[in-house]
PDB file of C-alpha atoms in Angstrom:
ATOM      1  CA  UNK A  45      26.084  48.536 -18.643  1.00  0.00           C
ATOM      2  CA  UNK A  46      26.255  48.411 -22.423  1.00  0.00           C
ATOM      3  CA  UNK A  47      28.746  49.921 -24.889  1.00  0.00           C
ATOM      4  CA  UNK A  48      28.347  50.546 -28.597  1.00  0.00           C
ATOM      5  CA  UNK A  49      31.755  50.365 -30.310  1.00  0.00           C
ATOM      6  CA  UNK A  50      31.725  52.024 -33.732  1.00  0.00           C
ATOM      7  CA  UNK A  51      34.610  51.417 -36.127  1.00  0.00           C
ATOM      8  CA  UNK A  52      35.423  52.777 -39.547  1.00  0.00           C
ATOM      9  CA  UNK A  53      38.161  51.027 -41.510  1.00  0.00           C
ATOM     10  CA  UNK A  54      37.877  48.985 -44.731  1.00  0.00           C
ATOM     11  CA  UNK A  55      40.338  46.248 -43.727  1.00  0.00           C
ATOM     12  CA  UNK A  56      39.111  43.704 -41.130  1.00  0.00           C
ATOM     13  CA  UNK A  57      42.697  42.949 -40.025  1.00  0.00           C
ATOM     14  CA  UNK A  58      43.603  46.584 -39.483  1.00  0.00           C
ATOM     15  CA  UNK A  59      44.920  47.966 -36.231  1.00  0.00           C
ATOM     16  CA  UNK A  60      41.599  49.785 -35.926  1.00  0.00           C
ATOM     17  CA  UNK A  61      39.695  46.494 -35.903  1.00  0.00           C
ATOM     18  CA  UNK A  62      42.212  44.853 -33.594  1.00  0.00           C
ATOM     19  CA  UNK A  63      41.943  47.784 -31.186  1.00  0.00           C
ATOM     20  CA  UNK A  64      38.150  47.559 -31.156  1.00  0.00           C
ATOM     21  CA  UNK A  65      38.299  43.828 -30.472  1.00  0.00           C
ATOM     22  CA  UNK A  66      40.684  44.380 -27.565  1.00  0.00           C
ATOM     23  CA  UNK A  67      38.419  47.053 -26.104  1.00  0.00           C
ATOM     24  CA  UNK A  68      35.541  44.567 -26.361  1.00  0.00           C
ATOM     25  CA  UNK A  69      37.664  41.916 -24.622  1.00  0.00           C
ATOM     26  CA  UNK A  70      38.353  44.353 -21.818  1.00  0.00           C
ATOM     27  CA  UNK A  71      34.662  45.130 -21.400  1.00  0.00           C
ATOM     28  CA  UNK A  72      33.886  41.398 -21.174  1.00  0.00           C
ATOM     29  CA  UNK A  73      36.638  40.956 -18.590  1.00  0.00           C
ATOM     30  CA  UNK A  74      35.298  43.810 -16.468  1.00  0.00           C
ATOM     31  CA  UNK A  75      32.240  41.873 -15.339  1.00  0.00           C
ATOM     32  CA  UNK A  76      29.273  39.851 -16.550  1.00  0.00           C
ATOM     33  CA  UNK A  77      26.998  42.841 -16.001  1.00  0.00           C
ATOM     34  CA  UNK A  78      28.701  44.653 -18.884  1.00  0.00           C
ATOM     35  CA  UNK A  79      28.086  44.049 -22.583  1.00  0.00           C
ATOM     36  CA  UNK A  80      29.041  45.487 -25.956  1.00  0.00           C
ATOM     37  CA  UNK A  81      28.035  45.656 -29.596  1.00  0.00           C
ATOM     38  CA  UNK A  82      30.453  46.377 -32.441  1.00  0.00           C
ATOM     39  CA  UNK A  83      29.140  48.449 -35.339  1.00  0.00           C
ATOM     40  CA  UNK A  84      31.473  47.971 -38.308  1.00  0.00           C
ATOM     41  CA  UNK A  85      30.273  50.703 -40.635  1.00  0.00           C
ATOM     42  CA  UNK A  86      32.185  49.383 -43.638  1.00  0.00           C
ATOM     43  CA  UNK A  87      31.045  45.787 -43.252  1.00  0.00           C
ATOM     44  CA  UNK A  88      27.460  46.864 -42.632  1.00  0.00           C
ATOM     45  CA  UNK A  89      27.411  49.102 -45.691  1.00  0.00           C
ATOM     46  CA  UNK A  90      26.284  52.226 -43.884  1.00  0.00           C
ATOM     47  CA  UNK A  91      25.591  55.051 -46.351  1.00  0.00           C
ATOM     48  CA  UNK A  92      27.301  58.237 -45.095  1.00  0.00           C
ATOM     49  CA  UNK A  93      25.722  60.522 -47.699  1.00  0.00           C
ATOM     50  CA  UNK A  94      23.527  63.262 -46.245  1.00  0.00           C
ATOM     51  CA  UNK A  95      20.448  63.013 -48.432  1.00  0.00           C
ATOM     52  CA  UNK A  96      17.355  65.108 -49.124  1.00  0.00           C
ATOM     53  CA  UNK A  97      15.532  62.893 -46.609  1.00  0.00           C
ATOM     54  CA  UNK A  98      18.159  63.735 -43.977  1.00  0.00           C
ATOM     55  CA  UNK A  99      17.743  67.425 -44.707  1.00  0.00           C
ATOM     56  CA  UNK A 100      13.959  67.145 -44.406  1.00  0.00           C
ATOM     57  CA  UNK A 101      14.382  65.440 -41.026  1.00  0.00           C
ATOM     58  CA  UNK A 102      16.790  68.183 -39.941  1.00  0.00           C
ATOM     59  CA  UNK A 103      14.223  70.836 -40.891  1.00  0.00           C
ATOM     60  CA  UNK A 104      11.434  68.878 -39.129  1.00  0.00           C
ATOM     61  CA  UNK A 105       9.683  68.398 -42.452  1.00  0.00           C
ATOM     62  CA  UNK A 106       9.832  64.605 -42.454  1.00  0.00           C
ATOM     63  CA  UNK A 107      10.795  61.555 -40.410  1.00  0.00           C
ATOM     64  CA  UNK A 108      14.399  60.359 -40.220  1.00  0.00           C
ATOM     65  CA  UNK A 109      15.391  57.727 -42.781  1.00  0.00           C
ATOM     66  CA  UNK A 110      14.967  54.137 -41.585  1.00  0.00           C
ATOM     67  CA  UNK A 111      18.713  53.445 -41.429  1.00  0.00           C
ATOM     68  CA  UNK A 112      19.243  56.542 -39.296  1.00  0.00           C
ATOM     69  CA  UNK A 113      16.482  55.487 -36.896  1.00  0.00           C
ATOM     70  CA  UNK A 114      18.142  52.085 -36.533  1.00  0.00           C
ATOM     71  CA  UNK A 115      21.479  53.671 -35.660  1.00  0.00           C
ATOM     72  CA  UNK A 116      19.873  56.056 -33.204  1.00  0.00           C
ATOM     73  CA  UNK A 117      18.220  53.081 -31.503  1.00  0.00           C
ATOM     74  CA  UNK A 118      21.629  51.437 -31.148  1.00  0.00           C
ATOM     75  CA  UNK A 119      22.979  54.529 -29.432  1.00  0.00           C
ATOM     76  CA  UNK A 120      19.861  54.775 -27.259  1.00  0.00           C
ATOM     77  CA  UNK A 121      20.510  51.236 -25.989  1.00  0.00           C
ATOM     78  CA  UNK A 122      24.086  52.125 -25.016  1.00  0.00           C
ATOM     79  CA  UNK A 123      25.401  53.687 -21.836  1.00  0.00           C
ATOM     80  CA  UNK A 124      28.727  54.401 -23.540  1.00  0.00           C
ATOM     81  CA  UNK A 125      29.660  55.149 -27.129  1.00  0.00           C
ATOM     82  CA  UNK A 126      33.175  54.179 -28.222  1.00  0.00           C
ATOM     83  CA  UNK A 127      34.521  55.456 -31.539  1.00  0.00           C
ATOM     84  CA  UNK A 128      37.648  53.704 -32.836  1.00  0.00           C
ATOM     85  CA  UNK A 129      39.133  55.142 -36.009  1.00  0.00           C
ATOM     86  CA  UNK A 130      42.346  55.928 -37.867  1.00  0.00           C
ATOM     87  CA  UNK A 131      43.269  59.580 -38.182  1.00  0.00           C
ATOM     88  CA  UNK A 132      42.735  60.718 -41.788  1.00  0.00           C
ATOM     89  CA  UNK A 133      43.912  64.255 -42.539  1.00  0.00           C
ATOM     90  CA  UNK A 134      43.916  65.102 -38.829  1.00  0.00           C
ATOM     91  CA  UNK A 135      40.322  64.032 -38.306  1.00  0.00           C
ATOM     92  CA  UNK A 136      38.121  60.953 -38.545  1.00  0.00           C
ATOM     93  CA  UNK A 137      37.412  59.035 -41.784  1.00  0.00           C
ATOM     94  CA  UNK A 138      34.616  60.336 -43.995  1.00  0.00           C
ATOM     95  CA  UNK A 139      32.465  57.260 -43.360  1.00  0.00           C
ATOM     96  CA  UNK A 140      32.464  57.857 -39.600  1.00  0.00           C
ATOM     97  CA  UNK A 141      31.910  61.594 -40.052  1.00  0.00           C
ATOM     98  CA  UNK A 142      28.953  60.794 -42.316  1.00  0.00           C
ATOM     99  CA  UNK A 143      27.567  58.489 -39.639  1.00  0.00           C
ATOM    100  CA  UNK A 144      27.696  61.381 -37.165  1.00  0.00           C
ATOM    101  CA  UNK A 145      26.293  63.850 -39.721  1.00  0.00           C
ATOM    102  CA  UNK A 146      23.245  61.658 -40.294  1.00  0.00           C
ATOM    103  CA  UNK A 147      22.705  59.988 -36.910  1.00  0.00           C
ATOM    104  CA  UNK A 148      23.355  62.913 -34.547  1.00  0.00           C
ATOM    105  CA  UNK A 149      20.405  64.740 -35.985  1.00  0.00           C
ATOM    106  CA  UNK A 150      18.399  67.763 -34.956  1.00  0.00           C
ATOM    107  CA  UNK A 151      15.540  66.620 -32.756  1.00  0.00           C
ATOM    108  CA  UNK A 152      17.369  63.537 -31.523  1.00  0.00           C
ATOM    109  CA  UNK A 153      20.873  64.636 -30.491  1.00  0.00           C
ATOM    110  CA  UNK A 154      19.929  68.274 -29.936  1.00  0.00           C
ATOM    111  CA  UNK A 155      17.030  70.652 -30.500  1.00  0.00           C
ATOM    112  CA  UNK A 156      17.794  74.016 -32.032  1.00  0.00           C
ATOM    113  CA  UNK A 157      14.204  75.152 -32.596  1.00  0.00           C
ATOM    114  CA  UNK A 158      14.611  77.908 -29.986  1.00  0.00           C
ATOM    115  CA  UNK A 159      18.325  78.540 -30.492  1.00  0.00           C
ATOM    116  CA  UNK A 160      19.467  82.166 -30.567  1.00  0.00           C
ATOM    117  CA  UNK A 161      22.924  82.135 -32.131  1.00  0.00           C
ATOM    118  CA  UNK A 162      23.634  85.731 -31.249  1.00  0.00           C
ATOM    119  CA  UNK A 163      22.896  85.203 -27.577  1.00  0.00           C
ATOM    120  CA  UNK A 164      24.062  81.574 -27.667  1.00  0.00           C
ATOM    121  CA  UNK A 165      20.950  80.493 -25.782  1.00  0.00           C
ATOM    122  CA  UNK A 166      18.025  78.154 -26.317  1.00  0.00           C
ATOM    123  CA  UNK A 167      19.912  75.113 -27.581  1.00  0.00           C
ATOM    124  CA  UNK A 168      18.631  71.894 -25.997  1.00  0.00           C
ATOM    125  CA  UNK A 169      21.381  69.291 -25.605  1.00  0.00           C
ATOM    126  CA  UNK A 170      19.680  65.897 -25.592  1.00  0.00           C
ATOM    127  CA  UNK A 171      22.513  63.408 -25.060  1.00  0.00           C
ATOM    128  CA  UNK A 172      23.520  64.306 -21.534  1.00  0.00           C
ATOM    129  CA  UNK A 173      23.198  60.691 -20.370  1.00  0.00           C
ATOM    130  CA  UNK A 174      25.722  59.417 -22.948  1.00  0.00           C
ATOM    131  CA  UNK A 175      29.419  58.917 -22.162  1.00  0.00           C
ATOM    132  CA  UNK A 176      31.733  58.999 -25.159  1.00  0.00           C
ATOM    133  CA  UNK A 177      35.157  57.392 -25.490  1.00  0.00           C
ATOM    134  CA  UNK A 178      37.264  58.437 -28.464  1.00  0.00           C
ATOM    135  CA  UNK A 179      40.117  56.192 -29.582  1.00  0.00           C
ATOM    136  CA  UNK A 180      42.025  57.685 -32.506  1.00  0.00           C
ATOM    137  CA  UNK A 181      44.919  55.782 -34.065  1.00  0.00           C
ATOM    138  CA  UNK A 182      47.571  58.103 -35.396  1.00  0.00           C
ATOM    139  CA  UNK A 183      50.134  57.596 -38.119  1.00  0.00           C
ATOM    140  CA  UNK A 184      52.544  60.319 -37.008  1.00  0.00           C
ATOM    141  CA  UNK A 185      54.504  60.918 -33.822  1.00  0.00           C
ATOM    142  CA  UNK A 186      52.936  62.608 -30.830  1.00  0.00           C
ATOM    143  CA  UNK A 187      55.466  65.392 -31.335  1.00  0.00           C
ATOM    144  CA  UNK A 188      54.030  66.075 -34.780  1.00  0.00           C
ATOM    145  CA  UNK A 189      50.499  66.299 -33.388  1.00  0.00           C
ATOM    146  CA  UNK A 190      51.493  68.703 -30.624  1.00  0.00           C
ATOM    147  CA  UNK A 191      53.997  70.765 -32.623  1.00  0.00           C
ATOM    148  CA  UNK A 192      51.458  71.631 -35.333  1.00  0.00           C
ATOM    149  CA  UNK A 193      48.466  71.889 -33.023  1.00  0.00           C
ATOM    150  CA  UNK A 194      46.709  68.933 -34.638  1.00  0.00           C
ATOM    151  CA  UNK A 195      45.826  67.269 -31.339  1.00  0.00           C
ATOM    152  CA  UNK A 196      44.217  70.397 -29.958  1.00  0.00           C
ATOM    153  CA  UNK A 197      42.405  71.026 -33.230  1.00  0.00           C
ATOM    154  CA  UNK A 198      40.993  67.479 -33.259  1.00  0.00           C
ATOM    155  CA  UNK A 199      39.703  67.860 -29.717  1.00  0.00           C
ATOM    156  CA  UNK A 200      38.142  71.231 -30.472  1.00  0.00           C
ATOM    157  CA  UNK A 201      36.449  69.865 -33.576  1.00  0.00           C
ATOM    158  CA  UNK A 202      35.364  66.442 -32.292  1.00  0.00           C
ATOM    159  CA  UNK A 203      35.236  66.476 -28.478  1.00  0.00           C
ATOM    160  CA  UNK A 204      33.813  69.972 -28.165  1.00  0.00           C
ATOM    161  CA  UNK A 205      32.320  70.745 -31.570  1.00  0.00           C
ATOM    162  CA  UNK A 206      30.338  67.516 -31.906  1.00  0.00           C
ATOM    163  CA  UNK A 207      29.765  65.898 -28.545  1.00  0.00           C
ATOM    164  CA  UNK A 208      29.636  68.907 -26.231  1.00  0.00           C
ATOM    165  CA  UNK A 209      27.162  70.490 -28.652  1.00  0.00           C
ATOM    166  CA  UNK A 210      24.853  67.525 -27.991  1.00  0.00           C
ATOM    167  CA  UNK A 211      25.548  67.416 -24.259  1.00  0.00           C
ATOM    168  CA  UNK A 212      27.406  64.104 -24.318  1.00  0.00           C
ATOM    169  CA  UNK A 213      30.356  63.872 -21.951  1.00  0.00           C
ATOM    170  CA  UNK A 214      33.675  62.831 -23.461  1.00  0.00           C
ATOM    171  CA  UNK A 215      34.882  60.545 -20.690  1.00  0.00           C
ATOM    172  CA  UNK A 216      38.131  59.671 -22.480  1.00  0.00           C
ATOM    173  CA  UNK A 217      39.890  60.996 -25.566  1.00  0.00           C
ATOM    174  CA  UNK A 218      42.822  58.797 -26.514  1.00  0.00           C
ATOM    175  CA  UNK A 219      45.401  59.055 -29.272  1.00  0.00           C
ATOM    176  CA  UNK A 220      47.202  55.758 -29.781  1.00  0.00           C
ATOM    177  CA  UNK A 221      50.493  56.101 -31.655  1.00  0.00           C
ATOM    178  CA  UNK A 222      51.866  52.849 -33.142  1.00  0.00           C
ATOM    179  CA  UNK A 223      55.603  52.572 -32.550  1.00  0.00           C
ATOM    180  CA  UNK A 224      58.180  51.491 -35.105  1.00  0.00           C
ATOM    181  CA  UNK A 225      60.360  50.078 -32.321  1.00  0.00           C
ATOM    182  CA  UNK A 226      57.748  48.424 -30.091  1.00  0.00           C
ATOM    183  CA  UNK A 227      55.383  45.567 -30.949  1.00  0.00           C
ATOM    184  CA  UNK A 228      51.733  46.316 -31.677  1.00  0.00           C
ATOM    185  CA  UNK A 229      50.811  44.223 -28.651  1.00  0.00           C
ATOM    186  CA  UNK A 230      51.657  47.194 -26.424  1.00  0.00           C
ATOM    187  CA  UNK A 231      48.995  49.349 -28.074  1.00  0.00           C
ATOM    188  CA  UNK A 232      46.541  46.453 -28.021  1.00  0.00           C
ATOM    189  CA  UNK A 233      47.072  45.886 -24.312  1.00  0.00           C
ATOM    190  CA  UNK A 234      46.432  49.589 -23.791  1.00  0.00           C
ATOM    191  CA  UNK A 235      43.179  49.142 -25.704  1.00  0.00           C
ATOM    192  CA  UNK A 236      42.198  46.145 -23.576  1.00  0.00           C
ATOM    193  CA  UNK A 237      42.838  48.186 -20.442  1.00  0.00           C
ATOM    194  CA  UNK A 238      40.628  50.949 -21.821  1.00  0.00           C
ATOM    195  CA  UNK A 239      37.812  48.440 -22.206  1.00  0.00           C
ATOM    196  CA  UNK A 240      38.362  46.919 -18.805  1.00  0.00           C
ATOM    197  CA  UNK A 241      38.041  50.330 -17.118  1.00  0.00           C
ATOM    198  CA  UNK A 242      35.478  51.774 -19.538  1.00  0.00           C
ATOM    199  CA  UNK A 243      32.580  51.985 -17.124  1.00  0.00           C
ATOM    200  CA  UNK A 244      34.827  52.857 -14.202  1.00  0.00           C
ATOM    201  CA  UNK A 245      35.875  55.844 -16.303  1.00  0.00           C
ATOM    202  CA  UNK A 246      32.205  56.779 -16.606  1.00  0.00           C
ATOM    203  CA  UNK A 247      31.953  56.935 -12.835  1.00  0.00           C
ATOM    204  CA  UNK A 248      35.248  58.788 -12.433  1.00  0.00           C
ATOM    205  CA  UNK A 249      36.076  60.381 -15.820  1.00  0.00           C
ATOM    206  CA  UNK A 250      39.762  60.986 -16.524  1.00  0.00           C
ATOM    207  CA  UNK A 251      41.043  64.022 -18.254  1.00  0.00           C
ATOM    208  CA  UNK A 252      41.504  63.436 -22.006  1.00  0.00           C
ATOM    209  CA  UNK A 253      45.005  62.224 -22.716  1.00  0.00           C
ATOM    210  CA  UNK A 254      47.269  60.811 -25.367  1.00  0.00           C
ATOM    211  CA  UNK A 255      48.746  57.340 -24.902  1.00  0.00           C
TER     212      UNK A 255
END
């Protein structure tokens, strides 16, 4: 099975990058039948701006832009999509959100041509085969996330609002909290374990949890 690991952080030595590399190591260790590709949106220069061409594609008045088609093909090749990102303002970075805005397009991720908003019927969810693993890296304590409702809000917005809308199953939703008293290796070993059990999770999905 194949995983597409998408990361959004400008510094190649960031904890985000290190986490993605450890997840990839875990996938490699899980068996020779498994593979991965890392999509570093910053390094690749992905343009997150939703353009007139994107709008035309959304309205079925034109084809998707070439860069969007390339990204959609990457997702099509994957059995699992892994998003690794730092939490910015209680959500994902703008670059990653722009990637979703452009790539998870009408006609590819979903089809709303027959959608009746009032009756909430007619929406075709087209990504039912895809398993999604979310790995957010927080900069505040877990108590802060739960006390203010940030964790629940993130899951409503991202897990449900984006991926459930397209029919993709969120197989794991992790919040990794770096500790001021414990070495980063603990979080990185957690990430490696996530990779090692990534496809096992697809067969027996866990409930979303914070680590």
